[in-house]
PDB file of C-alpha atoms in Angstrom:
ATOM      1  CA  UNK A   1      42.466-178.703 -45.723  1.00 50.00           C
ATOM      2  CA  UNK A   2      41.620-181.747 -47.831  1.00 58.00           C
ATOM      3  CA  UNK A   3      38.457-181.977 -49.864  1.00 57.00           C
ATOM      4  CA  UNK A   4      36.949-184.697 -47.621  1.00 64.00           C
ATOM      5  CA  UNK A   5      37.586-182.595 -44.521  1.00 59.00           C
ATOM      6  CA  UNK A   6      36.033-179.596 -46.222  1.00 57.00           C
ATOM      7  CA  UNK A   7      32.935-181.643 -47.098  1.00 60.00           C
ATOM      8  CA  UNK A   8      32.619-182.928 -43.535  1.00 58.00           C
ATOM      9  CA  UNK A   9      32.959-179.415 -42.169  1.00 60.00           C
ATOM     10  CA  UNK A  10      30.313-178.165 -44.575  1.00 61.00           C
ATOM     11  CA  UNK A  11      27.929-181.028 -43.696  1.00 63.00           C
ATOM     12  CA  UNK A  12      28.382-180.345 -40.002  1.00 59.00           C
ATOM     13  CA  UNK A  13      27.662-176.673 -40.633  1.00 55.00           C
ATOM     14  CA  UNK A  14      24.536-177.572 -42.643  1.00 65.00           C
ATOM     15  CA  UNK A  15      23.275-179.802 -39.823  1.00 63.00           C
ATOM     16  CA  UNK A  16      23.863-177.016 -37.346  1.00 63.00           C
ATOM     17  CA  UNK A  17      21.934-174.580 -39.548  1.00 63.00           C
ATOM     18  CA  UNK A  18      19.139-177.099 -39.949  1.00 63.00           C
ATOM     19  CA  UNK A  19      18.864-177.582 -36.186  1.00 72.00           C
ATOM     20  CA  UNK A  20      18.865-173.815 -35.677  1.00 72.00           C
ATOM     21  CA  UNK A  21      16.167-173.368 -38.315  1.00 67.00           C
ATOM     22  CA  UNK A  22      13.982-176.073 -36.756  1.00 74.00           C
ATOM     23  CA  UNK A  23      14.382-174.543 -33.305  1.00 79.00           C
ATOM     24  CA  UNK A  24      13.481-171.110 -34.663  1.00 76.00           C
ATOM     25  CA  UNK A  25      10.481-172.555 -36.491  1.00 77.00           C
ATOM     26  CA  UNK A  26       9.306-174.345 -33.361  1.00 85.00           C
ATOM     27  CA  UNK A  27       9.694-171.166 -31.312  1.00 87.00           C
ATOM     28  CA  UNK A  28       7.872-169.067 -33.938  1.00 85.00           C
ATOM     29  CA  UNK A  29       5.117-171.667 -34.284  1.00 87.00           C
ATOM     30  CA  UNK A  30       4.580-171.914 -30.521  1.00 89.00           C
ATOM     31  CA  UNK A  31       4.601-168.137 -30.023  1.00 91.00           C
ATOM     32  CA  UNK A  32       2.394-167.247 -32.980  1.00 90.00           C
ATOM     33  CA  UNK A  33      -0.102-170.046 -32.400  1.00 92.00           C
ATOM     34  CA  UNK A  34      -0.479-168.891 -28.795  1.00 93.00           C
ATOM     35  CA  UNK A  35      -1.088-165.348 -30.050  1.00 93.00           C
ATOM     36  CA  UNK A  36      -3.599-166.589 -32.640  1.00 93.00           C
ATOM     37  CA  UNK A  37      -5.385-168.703 -30.024  1.00 94.00           C
ATOM     38  CA  UNK A  38      -5.564-165.691 -27.689  1.00 93.00           C
ATOM     39  CA  UNK A  39      -7.154-163.550 -30.426  1.00 92.00           C
ATOM     40  CA  UNK A  40      -9.757-166.199 -31.191  1.00 94.00           C
ATOM     41  CA  UNK A  41     -10.524-166.646 -27.489  1.00 94.00           C
ATOM     42  CA  UNK A  42     -11.336-162.939 -27.289  1.00 92.00           C
ATOM     43  CA  UNK A  43     -13.618-163.331 -30.291  1.00 92.00           C
ATOM     44  CA  UNK A  44     -15.266-166.330 -28.621  1.00 94.00           C
ATOM     45  CA  UNK A  45     -16.279-164.194 -25.648  1.00 94.00           C
ATOM     46  CA  UNK A  46     -17.717-161.523 -27.952  1.00 92.00           C
ATOM     47  CA  UNK A  47     -19.639-164.054 -30.052  1.00 94.00           C
ATOM     48  CA  UNK A  48     -20.870-165.879 -26.953  1.00 95.00           C
ATOM     49  CA  UNK A  49     -22.153-162.639 -25.444  1.00 95.00           C
ATOM     50  CA  UNK A  50     -23.773-161.735 -28.765  1.00 94.00           C
ATOM     51  CA  UNK A  51     -25.491-165.119 -28.913  1.00 96.00           C
ATOM     52  CA  UNK A  52     -26.875-164.819 -25.385  1.00 97.00           C
ATOM     53  CA  UNK A  53     -28.091-161.252 -25.929  1.00 97.00           C
ATOM     54  CA  UNK A  54     -29.852-161.901 -29.229  1.00 96.00           C
ATOM     55  CA  UNK A  55     -31.404-165.178 -28.106  1.00 97.00           C
ATOM     56  CA  UNK A  56     -32.934-163.390 -25.125  1.00 97.00           C
ATOM     57  CA  UNK A  57     -33.927-160.485 -27.366  1.00 96.00           C
ATOM     58  CA  UNK A  58     -35.626-162.770 -29.871  1.00 97.00           C
ATOM     59  CA  UNK A  59     -37.610-164.461 -27.089  1.00 97.00           C
ATOM     60  CA  UNK A  60     -38.661-161.105 -25.667  1.00 97.00           C
ATOM     61  CA  UNK A  61     -39.601-159.751 -29.094  1.00 97.00           C
ATOM     62  CA  UNK A  62     -41.573-162.889 -29.921  1.00 97.00           C
ATOM     63  CA  UNK A  63     -43.491-162.467 -26.668  1.00 97.00           C
ATOM     64  CA  UNK A  64     -44.026-158.790 -27.544  1.00 97.00           C
ATOM     65  CA  UNK A  65     -45.417-159.746 -30.966  1.00 97.00           C
ATOM     66  CA  UNK A  66     -47.835-162.271 -29.481  1.00 96.00           C
ATOM     67  CA  UNK A  67     -48.894-159.851 -26.760  1.00 96.00           C
ATOM     68  CA  UNK A  68     -49.688-157.165 -29.373  1.00 95.00           C
ATOM     69  CA  UNK A  69     -51.014-159.504 -32.071  1.00 95.00           C
ATOM     70  CA  UNK A  70     -54.199-157.441 -32.461  1.00 95.00           C
ATOM     71  CA  UNK A  71     -52.246-154.238 -33.186  1.00 95.00           C
ATOM     72  CA  UNK A  72     -50.892-154.816 -36.674  1.00 95.00           C
ATOM     73  CA  UNK A  73     -47.998-152.312 -36.703  1.00 94.00           C
ATOM     74  CA  UNK A  74     -46.734-153.427 -33.286  1.00 95.00           C
ATOM     75  CA  UNK A  75     -47.002-157.120 -34.120  1.00 96.00           C
ATOM     76  CA  UNK A  76     -45.239-156.509 -37.459  1.00 96.00           C
ATOM     77  CA  UNK A  77     -42.452-154.511 -35.787  1.00 97.00           C
ATOM     78  CA  UNK A  78     -41.994-157.241 -33.190  1.00 97.00           C
ATOM     79  CA  UNK A  79     -41.866-160.004 -35.811  1.00 97.00           C
ATOM     80  CA  UNK A  80     -39.349-158.086 -37.964  1.00 97.00           C
ATOM     81  CA  UNK A  81     -37.044-157.602 -34.982  1.00 97.00           C
ATOM     82  CA  UNK A  82     -37.561-161.204 -33.850  1.00 97.00           C
ATOM     83  CA  UNK A  83     -36.452-162.552 -37.241  1.00 96.00           C
ATOM     84  CA  UNK A  84     -33.494-160.141 -37.319  1.00 96.00           C
ATOM     85  CA  UNK A  85     -32.389-161.108 -33.801  1.00 96.00           C
ATOM     86  CA  UNK A  86     -32.709-164.810 -34.588  1.00 96.00           C
ATOM     87  CA  UNK A  87     -30.609-164.377 -37.738  1.00 95.00           C
ATOM     88  CA  UNK A  88     -27.820-162.762 -35.717  1.00 95.00           C
ATOM     89  CA  UNK A  89     -28.098-165.491 -33.060  1.00 96.00           C
ATOM     90  CA  UNK A  90     -27.854-168.208 -35.729  1.00 95.00           C
ATOM     91  CA  UNK A  91     -24.778-166.475 -37.139  1.00 93.00           C
ATOM     92  CA  UNK A  92     -23.209-166.453 -33.679  1.00 95.00           C
ATOM     93  CA  UNK A  93     -23.966-170.174 -33.265  1.00 96.00           C
ATOM     94  CA  UNK A  94     -22.321-170.933 -36.599  1.00 95.00           C
ATOM     95  CA  UNK A  95     -19.255-168.912 -35.635  1.00 95.00           C
ATOM     96  CA  UNK A  96     -18.917-170.708 -32.305  1.00 96.00           C
ATOM     97  CA  UNK A  97     -19.247-174.074 -34.058  1.00 95.00           C
ATOM     98  CA  UNK A  98     -16.405-173.168 -36.455  1.00 94.00           C
ATOM     99  CA  UNK A  99     -14.245-171.846 -33.615  1.00 94.00           C
ATOM    100  CA  UNK A 100     -14.746-175.131 -31.788  1.00 94.00           C
ATOM    101  CA  UNK A 101     -13.461-176.989 -34.864  1.00 93.00           C
ATOM    102  CA  UNK A 102     -10.154-175.100 -34.979  1.00 93.00           C
ATOM    103  CA  UNK A 103      -7.184-177.418 -34.479  1.00 93.00           C
ATOM    104  CA  UNK A 104      -4.026-175.494 -33.598  1.00 91.00           C
ATOM    105  CA  UNK A 105      -1.950-178.656 -33.994  1.00 89.00           C
ATOM    106  CA  UNK A 106      -3.003-178.988 -37.639  1.00 90.00           C
ATOM    107  CA  UNK A 107      -0.787-177.813 -40.523  1.00 89.00           C
ATOM    108  CA  UNK A 108      -0.743-174.029 -40.739  1.00 88.00           C
ATOM    109  CA  UNK A 109      -2.335-174.058 -44.199  1.00 88.00           C
ATOM    110  CA  UNK A 110      -5.291-176.053 -42.856  1.00 92.00           C
ATOM    111  CA  UNK A 111      -5.686-173.736 -39.872  1.00 93.00           C
ATOM    112  CA  UNK A 112      -5.454-170.693 -42.115  1.00 91.00           C
ATOM    113  CA  UNK A 113      -8.220-172.007 -44.378  1.00 92.00           C
ATOM    114  CA  UNK A 114     -10.477-172.609 -41.351  1.00 93.00           C
ATOM    115  CA  UNK A 115      -9.872-169.065 -40.152  1.00 93.00           C
ATOM    116  CA  UNK A 116     -10.635-167.694 -43.616  1.00 91.00           C
ATOM    117  CA  UNK A 117     -13.966-169.542 -43.592  1.00 92.00           C
ATOM    118  CA  UNK A 118     -14.710-168.161 -40.126  1.00 92.00           C
ATOM    119  CA  UNK A 119     -13.938-164.642 -41.319  1.00 89.00           C
ATOM    120  CA  UNK A 120     -16.303-165.033 -44.266  1.00 90.00           C
ATOM    121  CA  UNK A 121     -19.076-166.203 -41.915  1.00 92.00           C
ATOM    122  CA  UNK A 122     -18.587-163.125 -39.725  1.00 90.00           C
ATOM    123  CA  UNK A 123     -18.784-160.879 -42.782  1.00 90.00           C
ATOM    124  CA  UNK A 124     -21.815-162.756 -44.134  1.00 90.00           C
ATOM    125  CA  UNK A 125     -23.891-162.086 -41.030  1.00 91.00           C
ATOM    126  CA  UNK A 126     -22.596-158.542 -40.730  1.00 89.00           C
ATOM    127  CA  UNK A 127     -23.899-157.897 -44.247  1.00 91.00           C
ATOM    128  CA  UNK A 128     -27.184-159.511 -43.267  1.00 91.00           C
ATOM    129  CA  UNK A 129     -27.482-157.363 -40.129  1.00 92.00           C
ATOM    130  CA  UNK A 130     -27.376-154.061 -42.027  1.00 93.00           C
ATOM    131  CA  UNK A 131     -30.619-154.960 -43.807  1.00 94.00           C
ATOM    132  CA  UNK A 132     -32.449-153.817 -40.699  1.00 95.00           C
ATOM    133  CA  UNK A 133     -31.744-150.194 -41.717  1.00 94.00           C
ATOM    134  CA  UNK A 134     -34.860-149.782 -43.921  1.00 95.00           C
ATOM    135  CA  UNK A 135     -36.898-151.208 -41.015  1.00 95.00           C
ATOM    136  CA  UNK A 136     -35.452-148.928 -38.344  1.00 93.00           C
ATOM    137  CA  UNK A 137     -38.995-147.766 -37.491  1.00 94.00           C
ATOM    138  CA  UNK A 138     -39.553-151.172 -35.923  1.00 96.00           C
ATOM    139  CA  UNK A 139     -37.076-150.188 -33.194  1.00 95.00           C
ATOM    140  CA  UNK A 140     -38.944-146.949 -32.555  1.00 94.00           C
ATOM    141  CA  UNK A 141     -42.333-148.672 -32.390  1.00 95.00           C
ATOM    142  CA  UNK A 142     -41.182-151.375 -29.962  1.00 96.00           C
ATOM    143  CA  UNK A 143     -39.032-149.045 -27.834  1.00 94.00           C
ATOM    144  CA  UNK A 144     -41.799-146.452 -27.429  1.00 94.00           C
ATOM    145  CA  UNK A 145     -44.278-149.106 -26.348  1.00 95.00           C
ATOM    146  CA  UNK A 146     -41.918-150.998 -24.012  1.00 94.00           C
ATOM    147  CA  UNK A 147     -40.302-147.969 -22.358  1.00 93.00           C
ATOM    148  CA  UNK A 148     -43.170-145.488 -22.272  1.00 91.00           C
ATOM    149  CA  UNK A 149     -46.328-147.446 -23.133  1.00 91.00           C
ATOM    150  CA  UNK A 150     -46.677-145.077 -26.070  1.00 90.00           C
ATOM    151  CA  UNK A 151     -48.101-146.053 -29.464  1.00 93.00           C
ATOM    152  CA  UNK A 152     -45.848-143.951 -31.654  1.00 92.00           C
ATOM    153  CA  UNK A 153     -47.766-144.710 -34.870  1.00 92.00           C
ATOM    154  CA  UNK A 154     -51.179-143.936 -33.415  1.00 90.00           C
ATOM    155  CA  UNK A 155     -50.061-140.723 -31.706  1.00 89.00           C
ATOM    156  CA  UNK A 156     -47.670-139.365 -34.341  1.00 86.00           C
ATOM    157  CA  UNK A 157     -48.566-136.577 -36.717  1.00 89.00           C
ATOM    158  CA  UNK A 158     -49.157-137.411 -40.375  1.00 89.00           C
ATOM    159  CA  UNK A 159     -46.229-135.290 -41.617  1.00 93.00           C
ATOM    160  CA  UNK A 160     -43.835-137.112 -39.283  1.00 91.00           C
ATOM    161  CA  UNK A 161     -45.074-140.495 -40.475  1.00 91.00           C
ATOM    162  CA  UNK A 162     -44.614-139.480 -44.113  1.00 93.00           C
ATOM    163  CA  UNK A 163     -41.098-138.290 -43.333  1.00 94.00           C
ATOM    164  CA  UNK A 164     -40.251-141.562 -41.594  1.00 92.00           C
ATOM    165  CA  UNK A 165     -41.659-143.581 -44.487  1.00 92.00           C
ATOM    166  CA  UNK A 166     -39.553-141.569 -46.936  1.00 94.00           C
ATOM    167  CA  UNK A 167     -36.467-142.091 -44.803  1.00 94.00           C
ATOM    168  CA  UNK A 168     -37.070-145.835 -44.687  1.00 94.00           C
ATOM    169  CA  UNK A 169     -37.314-145.939 -48.484  1.00 95.00           C
ATOM    170  CA  UNK A 170     -34.138-143.839 -48.775  1.00 95.00           C
ATOM    171  CA  UNK A 171     -32.316-146.388 -46.643  1.00 95.00           C
ATOM    172  CA  UNK A 172     -32.931-149.126 -49.228  1.00 96.00           C
ATOM    173  CA  UNK A 173     -30.351-147.952 -51.824  1.00 96.00           C
ATOM    174  CA  UNK A 174     -27.931-147.109 -48.998  1.00 94.00           C
ATOM    175  CA  UNK A 175     -28.274-150.624 -47.628  1.00 95.00           C
ATOM    176  CA  UNK A 176     -27.743-152.140 -51.079  1.00 95.00           C
ATOM    177  CA  UNK A 177     -24.612-150.003 -51.513  1.00 94.00           C
ATOM    178  CA  UNK A 178     -23.254-151.019 -48.102  1.00 92.00           C
ATOM    179  CA  UNK A 179     -24.021-154.676 -48.848  1.00 92.00           C
ATOM    180  CA  UNK A 180     -21.995-154.451 -52.057  1.00 93.00           C
ATOM    181  CA  UNK A 181     -19.097-152.598 -50.385  1.00 92.00           C
ATOM    182  CA  UNK A 182     -18.902-155.161 -47.578  1.00 90.00           C
ATOM    183  CA  UNK A 183     -17.608-157.690 -50.060  1.00 88.00           C
ATOM    184  CA  UNK A 184     -15.036-160.391 -49.223  1.00 86.00           C
ATOM    185  CA  UNK A 185     -12.892-158.923 -52.013  1.00 87.00           C
ATOM    186  CA  UNK A 186     -12.455-155.787 -49.883  1.00 85.00           C
ATOM    187  CA  UNK A 187     -11.428-157.748 -46.796  1.00 80.00           C
ATOM    188  CA  UNK A 188      -7.793-156.604 -47.048  1.00 78.00           C
ATOM    189  CA  UNK A 189      -8.640-152.895 -47.219  1.00 82.00           C
ATOM    190  CA  UNK A 190      -7.978-150.687 -44.206  1.00 82.00           C
ATOM    191  CA  UNK A 191     -11.530-149.278 -44.030  1.00 81.00           C
ATOM    192  CA  UNK A 192     -12.940-152.800 -43.921  1.00 81.00           C
ATOM    193  CA  UNK A 193     -10.626-153.674 -41.046  1.00 76.00           C
ATOM    194  CA  UNK A 194     -11.875-150.593 -39.200  1.00 78.00           C
ATOM    195  CA  UNK A 195     -15.503-151.594 -39.797  1.00 77.00           C
ATOM    196  CA  UNK A 196     -14.857-155.060 -38.357  1.00 76.00           C
ATOM    197  CA  UNK A 197     -12.684-153.751 -35.523  1.00 74.00           C
ATOM    198  CA  UNK A 198     -13.447-155.684 -32.355  1.00 71.00           C
ATOM    199  CA  UNK A 199     -15.838-158.104 -34.056  1.00 71.00           C
ATOM    200  CA  UNK A 200     -13.969-160.065 -36.699  1.00 76.00           C
ATOM    201  CA  UNK A 201     -10.684-158.166 -36.659  1.00 82.00           C
ATOM    202  CA  UNK A 202      -9.369-160.807 -34.245  1.00 89.00           C
ATOM    203  CA  UNK A 203      -9.585-163.358 -37.057  1.00 90.00           C
ATOM    204  CA  UNK A 204      -7.552-161.154 -39.401  1.00 87.00           C
ATOM    205  CA  UNK A 205      -4.908-160.712 -36.707  1.00 89.00           C
ATOM    206  CA  UNK A 206      -4.831-164.453 -36.039  1.00 91.00           C
ATOM    207  CA  UNK A 207      -4.425-165.141 -39.776  1.00 89.00           C
ATOM    208  CA  UNK A 208      -1.458-162.756 -39.886  1.00 91.00           C
ATOM    209  CA  UNK A 209       0.264-164.732 -37.116  1.00 90.00           C
ATOM    210  CA  UNK A 210      -0.363-167.960 -39.030  1.00 91.00           C
ATOM    211  CA  UNK A 211       0.991-166.438 -42.248  1.00 89.00           C
ATOM    212  CA  UNK A 212       4.246-165.558 -40.501  1.00 88.00           C
ATOM    213  CA  UNK A 213       4.729-169.245 -39.720  1.00 86.00           C
ATOM    214  CA  UNK A 214       3.858-170.265 -43.291  1.00 85.00           C
ATOM    215  CA  UNK A 215       6.264-167.677 -44.710  1.00 85.00           C
ATOM    216  CA  UNK A 216       9.084-168.903 -42.464  1.00 79.00           C
ATOM    217  CA  UNK A 217       8.458-172.501 -43.535  1.00 78.00           C
ATOM    218  CA  UNK A 218       8.565-171.556 -47.234  1.00 78.00           C
ATOM    219  CA  UNK A 219      11.792-169.616 -46.817  1.00 69.00           C
ATOM    220  CA  UNK A 220      13.507-172.863 -45.905  1.00 57.00           C
TER     221      UNK A 220
END
C-alpha cells in the first residue's frame, strides 16, 4: 500500500472515530441531562411543598402571636417560630428561583456552576434552620396551647422550667458545632450526603451526571 493510500485510509478511520465519538457524546449528553433534570424536578416538588407548608405556618404563627400578644412567653414563642418559618420559606423561594434559571441546553460547565450555587443555597438555609434548637421550648409552648389549650410555662413546676432552660443553653454550643460541621468544604463527605439525603442530595446526583459529560468531553 502506497503512502498516499495509507494516509487516506487513516483519515477515513479518524473521521469514522470522530463521528462515533460525537454520537456517543450526544447520547451521553441526552441521557445524563434527562437524568439530571429528573433529579431536579424531584427537588422542585420537595422545595415547593416546603414553601407552601412554611408560608402557611408563618401566617398561622403570626396570628397566634397577635392573638396572645398580652402573654409575653406565648407571643415571644410565636414570633420566634414565625421568623424561623419565614426564613425557611424565603430559602425555598430562592431555591425555586435558581431552579427556574437552569438551562439544560447551556454548556455543561455553566450548568454545573449553577447547580453548585443551588447546592450552597440549600446548605445555607439548612445551617440556618438548625439555629432553632436552642429555642425548642417555643415549639412546646405553642403546641401545648394550640393542641390542649394548656399554658405550659404557667402550669409547669419550677424544677422542670430550670431543667428546660439549662437544656436550651446546652443546645447553643451543640448548634455552633453543627453549624461549623455543615460547611461547604465537607460537601463531598459521605456523612454530609446522608444528612442532605432527600433534600439537596438530588443536586449532588445531578452534578455527578453533568460531570460524566464533562469528563467525556475532556477525554477527547
